[in-house]
Amino acid sequence: MDLLYKSTRGSGEAVTASQAILKGLSDDGGLFVPDQIPVLDKSLDELAKMSYQETAYEVMKLFLTDFTEEELKSCIAKAYDSKFDTEIIAPLAEADGAYYLELFHGATIAFKDMALSILPHLLTTSAKKNHVENEIVILTATSGDTGKAALAGFADVKGTRIIVFYPKNGVSPIQEKQMVTQKGDNTYVVGIHGNFDDAQTGVKKLFSDKELAAEMAEKGFQFSSANSINIGRLVPQIVYYVYAYARLFAEGKVAKDERINVVVPTGNFGNILAAFYAKNMGLPIDKLICASNDNKVLYDFFRTGEYDRNREFVLTTSPSMDILISSNLERLIYRIAGNDAGKNAQLMAELAGEGKYHITEDMQVQLADFYGNYATEAETTERIKELYEKVGYVIDTHTAVASVVYDKYKKETGDEKTTVIASTASPYKFTRSVMDAIDSKYDSCSDFELVDELSKISNTEVPRAIEEIRTAPVVHDHVCEKDEMKTVVKGFLGI
Ligand SMILES: *Cc1c(COP(=O)(O)O)cnc(C)c1O
């Protein structure tokens, strides 16, 4: 029996996994959700013996039921290969009483690679399965990491083009350099004058522009999304939680079925939702600890039951979490509303209209699995320095936010369960903030001097992704206003 996907806003028919991947977002503006969460059908003893790729197959086959075994294994093999700098793909590093799950060993040294190295293959396979002849145009808004990871994933993939919008002054210098040096004839990168939410809102508007869709279809194009709302992004992210638990078990760090806590530095709520799905598949996860930076809309939500985006947008040193509308939260809202699309649609309409909504007490009770807190800039900086000085392990700013929140959680609850902290970016991606946190003497260094200093003090090799951009020429220099995005897209496509 195929697992089917429905919209969180409900009106449309259920679609297959490959159709949901192709569409990205449902026509009614909702997100696709599986009509049930499948249960892991392999034992822990079996999982403990599996490679990352084998684990990926066991998890993904349960969600992408209309893919053949051959199709899925081929996608997995193309994604998790030598683009990663370690054969185990997602290693665990023990430091100061927690396990850091390093999700940054892929092509662009951030966790987005975990899903975006496989999405292009899932997407082109889905197109073939559904007899789509149009060229697929990936349209993405990025707060920094998604953009580069999507560009790297889709560059020169046949039958696709990719257009990335990023906030011109809202990403790190290295993130920007990574994007504007992207090779590939099918890649386009544009900085907009606005913040990430402006970019994301603009992209959503283009996706729902029926007139534009018709013009594009006439010329043989159709949009698809690589943003974290695509279930082709979400499902591959479940894999590493299963893999991490199996590794802990295999190495005797947890007993069979012993519950662990998971801490996730959160922005769009995709990564932590994947952990929630893993828990619902039967993985022994206890608390899902949601870590925010100063844009602490989720912390407030878990505390009060009110989601309110009407607040100042703060630029922090963890820019990939500078988000006021966490799109993937809608999947959780839908679920705690009892899979009631009407109720969810009403709340989302309130969010679009007044910028806020309040969930019922009944719904709030169902959030007991979650704990939310946040880290200030000072706490984040302090944590990077402290962890380095204590054990010599250097973490990036996003991971540091999670680490601070984990400490707060432990102090508040006394819960000492084995804990996995999702480490979402390499410190080499945010070198300036990381090195400044460790010692102010690095202030005067250039970006690449900092890279070499970091290599020395952390005793780690400079990642290939950084070596590559040292000398790469800038090939994308487009900048536009936020209301010019449609014109820019039409220009690129020649329509
Ligand atoms: C995208 C990103 C996050 C946030 O992940 P979500 O799935 O959007 O919650 C955290 N850290 C880094 C480094 C990221 O790139």
mmCIF file of C-alpha atoms in Angstrom, residues 89-305:
data_model
loop_
_atom_site.group_PDB
_atom_site.id
_atom_site.type_symbol
_atom_site.label_atom_id
_atom_site.label_comp_id
_atom_site.label_asym_id
_atom_site.label_seq_id
_atom_site.Cartn_x
_atom_site.Cartn_y
_atom_site.Cartn_z
ATOM 1 C CA ILE A 89 28.787 10.677 6.647
ATOM 2 C CA ALA A 90 27.473 11.896 10.030
ATOM 3 C CA PRO A 91 30.005 11.257 12.837
ATOM 4 C CA LEU A 92 29.325 11.738 16.550
ATOM 5 C CA ALA A 93 31.873 13.684 18.601
ATOM 6 C CA GLU A 94 31.728 13.409 22.380
ATOM 7 C CA ALA A 95 32.545 16.694 24.122
ATOM 8 C CA ASP A 96 31.822 17.932 27.618
ATOM 9 C CA GLY A 97 29.105 15.434 28.413
ATOM 10 C CA ALA A 98 27.132 15.482 25.160
ATOM 11 C CA TYR A 99 27.333 13.914 21.710
ATOM 12 C CA TYR A 100 27.655 16.374 18.874
ATOM 13 C CA LEU A 101 26.151 14.891 15.720
ATOM 14 C CA GLU A 102 28.288 16.490 13.030
ATOM 15 C CA LEU A 103 26.013 17.137 10.077
ATOM 16 C CA PHE A 104 28.543 19.281 8.252
ATOM 17 C CA HIS A 105 30.797 16.880 6.381
ATOM 18 C CA GLY A 106 29.185 17.413 2.957
ATOM 19 C CA ALA A 107 29.977 19.644 -0.016
ATOM 20 C CA THR A 108 29.092 22.966 1.638
ATOM 21 C CA ILE A 109 29.987 22.115 5.253
ATOM 22 C CA ALA A 110 26.515 22.686 6.717
ATOM 23 C CA PHE A 111 23.672 20.360 7.588
ATOM 24 C CA LYS A 112 21.597 21.353 4.551
ATOM 25 C CA ASP A 113 23.883 19.052 2.541
ATOM 26 C CA MET A 114 22.367 16.048 4.304
ATOM 27 C CA ALA A 115 19.134 16.568 2.368
ATOM 28 C CA LEU A 116 20.183 18.691 -0.576
ATOM 29 C CA SER A 117 22.693 16.215 -1.880
ATOM 30 C CA ILE A 118 19.862 13.740 -2.433
ATOM 31 C CA LEU A 119 16.961 16.056 -3.354
ATOM 32 C CA PRO A 120 18.036 16.644 -6.996
ATOM 33 C CA HIS A 121 18.074 12.895 -7.558
ATOM 34 C CA LEU A 122 14.726 12.364 -5.827
ATOM 35 C CA LEU A 123 13.324 15.189 -7.922
ATOM 36 C CA THR A 124 14.591 14.049 -11.321
ATOM 37 C CA THR A 125 13.492 10.482 -10.496
ATOM 38 C CA SER A 126 10.056 11.842 -9.505
ATOM 39 C CA ALA A 127 9.841 13.758 -12.787
ATOM 40 C CA LYS A 128 10.587 10.615 -14.788
ATOM 41 C CA LYS A 129 8.066 8.576 -12.817
ATOM 42 C CA ASN A 130 5.356 11.150 -13.474
ATOM 43 C CA HIS A 131 6.214 11.714 -17.166
ATOM 44 C CA VAL A 132 7.087 15.371 -16.621
ATOM 45 C CA GLU A 133 8.720 16.827 -19.710
ATOM 46 C CA ASN A 134 9.111 20.432 -18.531
ATOM 47 C CA GLU A 135 12.431 21.707 -17.350
ATOM 48 C CA ILE A 136 12.278 22.046 -13.564
ATOM 49 C CA VAL A 137 13.128 25.445 -12.137
ATOM 50 C CA ILE A 138 14.173 25.350 -8.496
ATOM 51 C CA LEU A 139 13.357 28.599 -6.772
ATOM 52 C CA THR A 140 14.833 29.111 -3.326
ATOM 53 C CA ALA A 141 15.041 31.740 -0.626
ATOM 54 C CA THR A 142 18.002 31.282 1.662
ATOM 55 C CA SER A 143 19.304 32.697 4.887
ATOM 56 C CA GLY A 144 22.713 31.435 3.826
ATOM 57 C CA ASP A 145 23.190 27.711 3.959
ATOM 58 C CA THR A 146 20.298 26.349 1.929
ATOM 59 C CA GLY A 147 21.276 28.440 -1.052
ATOM 60 C CA LYS A 148 24.763 27.112 -1.430
ATOM 61 C CA ALA A 149 23.793 23.547 -0.611
ATOM 62 C CA ALA A 150 20.980 23.677 -3.195
ATOM 63 C CA LEU A 151 23.278 25.256 -5.792
ATOM 64 C CA ALA A 152 25.886 22.559 -5.194
ATOM 65 C CA GLY A 153 23.229 19.840 -5.364
ATOM 66 C CA PHE A 154 21.575 21.040 -8.573
ATOM 67 C CA ALA A 155 24.539 22.495 -10.494
ATOM 68 C CA ASP A 156 24.606 20.888 -13.950
ATOM 69 C CA VAL A 157 21.884 18.342 -13.061
ATOM 70 C CA LYS A 158 20.170 17.734 -16.401
ATOM 71 C CA GLY A 159 16.609 18.983 -16.811
ATOM 72 C CA THR A 160 16.888 21.480 -13.945
ATOM 73 C CA ARG A 161 17.719 25.140 -13.350
ATOM 74 C CA ILE A 162 18.179 26.776 -9.980
ATOM 75 C CA ILE A 163 17.551 30.377 -8.890
ATOM 76 C CA VAL A 164 18.583 31.434 -5.375
ATOM 77 C CA PHE A 165 17.568 34.660 -3.581
ATOM 78 C CA TYR A 166 19.462 35.690 -0.439
ATOM 79 C CA PRO A 167 19.327 38.782 1.836
ATOM 80 C CA LYS A 168 22.184 40.912 0.558
ATOM 81 C CA ASN A 169 23.334 41.994 4.037
ATOM 82 C CA GLY A 170 22.076 39.025 6.004
ATOM 83 C CA VAL A 171 24.590 36.240 5.372
ATOM 84 C CA SER A 172 28.207 35.720 6.433
ATOM 85 C CA PRO A 173 31.015 36.794 4.047
ATOM 86 C CA ILE A 174 32.004 33.177 3.532
ATOM 87 C CA GLN A 175 28.401 32.156 2.860
ATOM 88 C CA GLU A 176 28.102 34.911 0.274
ATOM 89 C CA LYS A 177 31.410 34.036 -1.347
ATOM 90 C CA GLN A 178 30.339 30.387 -1.528
ATOM 91 C CA MET A 179 27.192 31.335 -3.417
ATOM 92 C CA VAL A 180 28.494 33.975 -5.802
ATOM 93 C CA THR A 181 31.315 31.704 -6.952
ATOM 94 C CA GLN A 182 28.968 28.828 -7.792
ATOM 95 C CA LYS A 183 29.746 27.139 -11.092
ATOM 96 C CA GLY A 184 27.178 25.539 -13.406
ATOM 97 C CA ASP A 185 25.352 26.916 -16.480
ATOM 98 C CA ASN A 186 21.973 26.304 -14.843
ATOM 99 C CA THR A 187 22.665 28.333 -11.664
ATOM 100 C CA TYR A 188 21.491 31.889 -10.836
ATOM 101 C CA VAL A 189 22.178 33.786 -7.588
ATOM 102 C CA VAL A 190 20.580 37.104 -6.584
ATOM 103 C CA GLY A 191 21.020 39.283 -3.491
ATOM 104 C CA ILE A 192 17.878 41.195 -2.458
ATOM 105 C CA HIS A 193 17.594 44.381 -0.432
ATOM 106 C CA GLY A 194 15.587 42.909 2.441
ATOM 107 C CA ASN A 195 15.830 40.195 5.086
ATOM 108 C CA PHE A 196 15.309 36.443 4.810
ATOM 109 C CA ASP A 197 11.571 36.659 5.487
ATOM 110 C CA ASP A 198 11.254 39.139 2.593
ATOM 111 C CA ALA A 199 13.062 36.690 0.322
ATOM 112 C CA GLN A 200 10.923 33.771 1.499
ATOM 113 C CA THR A 201 7.675 35.736 1.158
ATOM 114 C CA GLY A 202 8.703 36.793 -2.363
ATOM 115 C CA VAL A 203 9.446 33.227 -3.369
ATOM 116 C CA LYS A 204 6.128 31.993 -1.958
ATOM 117 C CA LYS A 205 4.335 34.672 -3.995
ATOM 118 C CA LEU A 206 6.039 33.536 -7.183
ATOM 119 C CA PHE A 207 5.092 29.942 -6.458
ATOM 120 C CA SER A 208 1.402 30.839 -6.166
ATOM 121 C CA ASP A 209 1.396 33.200 -9.182
ATOM 122 C CA LYS A 210 -0.933 31.396 -11.621
ATOM 123 C CA GLU A 211 -0.248 33.822 -14.463
ATOM 124 C CA LEU A 212 3.482 33.228 -14.204
ATOM 125 C CA ALA A 213 2.959 29.454 -14.031
ATOM 126 C CA ALA A 214 0.990 29.569 -17.294
ATOM 127 C CA GLU A 215 3.629 31.675 -19.057
ATOM 128 C CA MET A 216 6.309 29.287 -17.871
ATOM 129 C CA ALA A 217 4.410 26.167 -18.930
ATOM 130 C CA GLU A 218 4.076 27.602 -22.424
ATOM 131 C CA LYS A 219 7.855 27.832 -22.614
ATOM 132 C CA GLY A 220 8.407 24.381 -21.091
ATOM 133 C CA PHE A 221 9.250 25.299 -17.500
ATOM 134 C CA GLN A 222 7.746 24.527 -14.132
ATOM 135 C CA PHE A 223 8.715 25.561 -10.619
ATOM 136 C CA SER A 224 9.703 23.283 -7.816
ATOM 137 C CA SER A 225 11.030 24.036 -4.364
ATOM 138 C CA ALA A 226 14.223 23.007 -2.639
ATOM 139 C CA ASN A 227 13.239 24.804 0.570
ATOM 140 C CA SER A 228 12.820 22.765 3.698
ATOM 141 C CA ILE A 229 9.058 22.529 3.155
ATOM 142 C CA ASN A 230 9.660 19.896 0.459
ATOM 143 C CA ILE A 231 9.140 16.398 1.863
ATOM 144 C CA GLY A 232 12.130 15.389 -0.245
ATOM 145 C CA ARG A 233 14.144 17.496 2.213
ATOM 146 C CA LEU A 234 12.366 16.366 5.353
ATOM 147 C CA VAL A 235 12.551 12.605 4.878
ATOM 148 C CA PRO A 236 16.352 12.383 4.339
ATOM 149 C CA GLN A 237 16.783 14.352 7.592
ATOM 150 C CA ILE A 238 15.079 11.636 9.622
ATOM 151 C CA VAL A 239 17.854 9.253 8.636
ATOM 152 C CA TYR A 240 20.648 10.745 10.718
ATOM 153 C CA TYR A 241 18.704 10.567 13.961
ATOM 154 C CA VAL A 242 18.119 6.856 13.418
ATOM 155 C CA TYR A 243 21.752 6.415 12.403
ATOM 156 C CA ALA A 244 23.039 8.355 15.436
ATOM 157 C CA TYR A 245 20.984 6.287 17.844
ATOM 158 C CA ALA A 246 22.122 3.044 16.201
ATOM 159 C CA ARG A 247 25.775 4.174 16.484
ATOM 160 C CA LEU A 248 25.370 5.034 20.174
ATOM 161 C CA PHE A 249 23.855 1.614 20.734
ATOM 162 C CA ALA A 250 26.513 -0.165 18.658
ATOM 163 C CA GLU A 251 29.238 1.529 20.668
ATOM 164 C CA GLY A 252 27.656 0.663 24.000
ATOM 165 C CA LYS A 253 26.887 4.293 24.850
ATOM 166 C CA VAL A 254 23.193 3.575 25.368
ATOM 167 C CA ALA A 255 21.405 0.387 26.404
ATOM 168 C CA LYS A 256 18.774 -1.071 24.130
ATOM 169 C CA ASP A 257 15.779 1.278 23.936
ATOM 170 C CA GLU A 258 17.284 3.685 26.488
ATOM 171 C CA ARG A 259 15.777 7.076 25.786
ATOM 172 C CA ILE A 260 17.931 9.979 24.687
ATOM 173 C CA ASN A 261 17.311 13.696 24.345
ATOM 174 C CA VAL A 262 17.934 15.585 21.135
ATOM 175 C CA VAL A 263 18.838 19.278 20.922
ATOM 176 C CA VAL A 264 18.349 21.083 17.623
ATOM 177 C CA PRO A 265 19.364 24.648 16.730
ATOM 178 C CA THR A 266 16.194 25.711 14.987
ATOM 179 C CA GLY A 267 15.119 28.147 12.305
ATOM 180 C CA ASN A 268 12.526 26.904 9.856
ATOM 181 C CA PHE A 269 11.699 23.931 12.130
ATOM 182 C CA GLY A 270 12.654 21.319 9.514
ATOM 183 C CA ASN A 271 15.496 19.625 11.343
ATOM 184 C CA ILE A 272 13.675 19.267 14.655
ATOM 185 C CA LEU A 273 10.519 18.105 12.893
ATOM 186 C CA ALA A 274 12.590 15.308 11.353
ATOM 187 C CA ALA A 275 13.647 14.307 14.885
ATOM 188 C CA PHE A 276 9.990 14.369 15.922
ATOM 189 C CA TYR A 277 9.115 12.078 12.997
ATOM 190 C CA ALA A 278 11.998 9.780 14.011
ATOM 191 C CA LYS A 279 10.535 9.599 17.511
ATOM 192 C CA ASN A 280 7.126 8.771 16.081
ATOM 193 C CA MET A 281 8.691 6.006 13.988
ATOM 194 C CA GLY A 282 9.671 4.353 17.261
ATOM 195 C CA LEU A 283 13.153 5.744 17.889
ATOM 196 C CA PRO A 284 13.674 6.061 21.687
ATOM 197 C CA ILE A 285 13.865 9.841 21.860
ATOM 198 C CA ASP A 286 12.536 11.547 24.972
ATOM 199 C CA LYS A 287 12.708 15.340 24.786
ATOM 200 C CA LEU A 288 13.040 17.359 21.608
ATOM 201 C CA ILE A 289 14.876 20.456 22.725
ATOM 202 C CA CYS A 290 14.272 23.388 20.424
ATOM 203 C CA ALA A 291 17.039 25.997 20.562
ATOM 204 C CA SER A 292 16.550 29.532 19.258
ATOM 205 C CA ASN A 293 18.728 32.615 19.084
ATOM 206 C CA ASP A 294 17.461 36.140 19.867
ATOM 207 C CA ASN A 295 14.704 35.609 17.289
ATOM 208 C CA LYS A 296 12.977 33.520 19.932
ATOM 209 C CA VAL A 297 9.510 33.273 18.467
ATOM 210 C CA LEU A 298 9.519 29.475 19.008
ATOM 211 C CA TYR A 299 10.602 29.755 22.648
ATOM 212 C CA ASP A 300 7.680 32.099 23.257
ATOM 213 C CA PHE A 301 5.376 29.760 21.377
ATOM 214 C CA PHE A 302 6.268 26.706 23.462
ATOM 215 C CA ARG A 303 5.935 28.749 26.638
ATOM 216 C CA THR A 304 2.644 30.502 25.937
ATOM 217 C CA GLY A 305 0.890 28.717 23.075
#
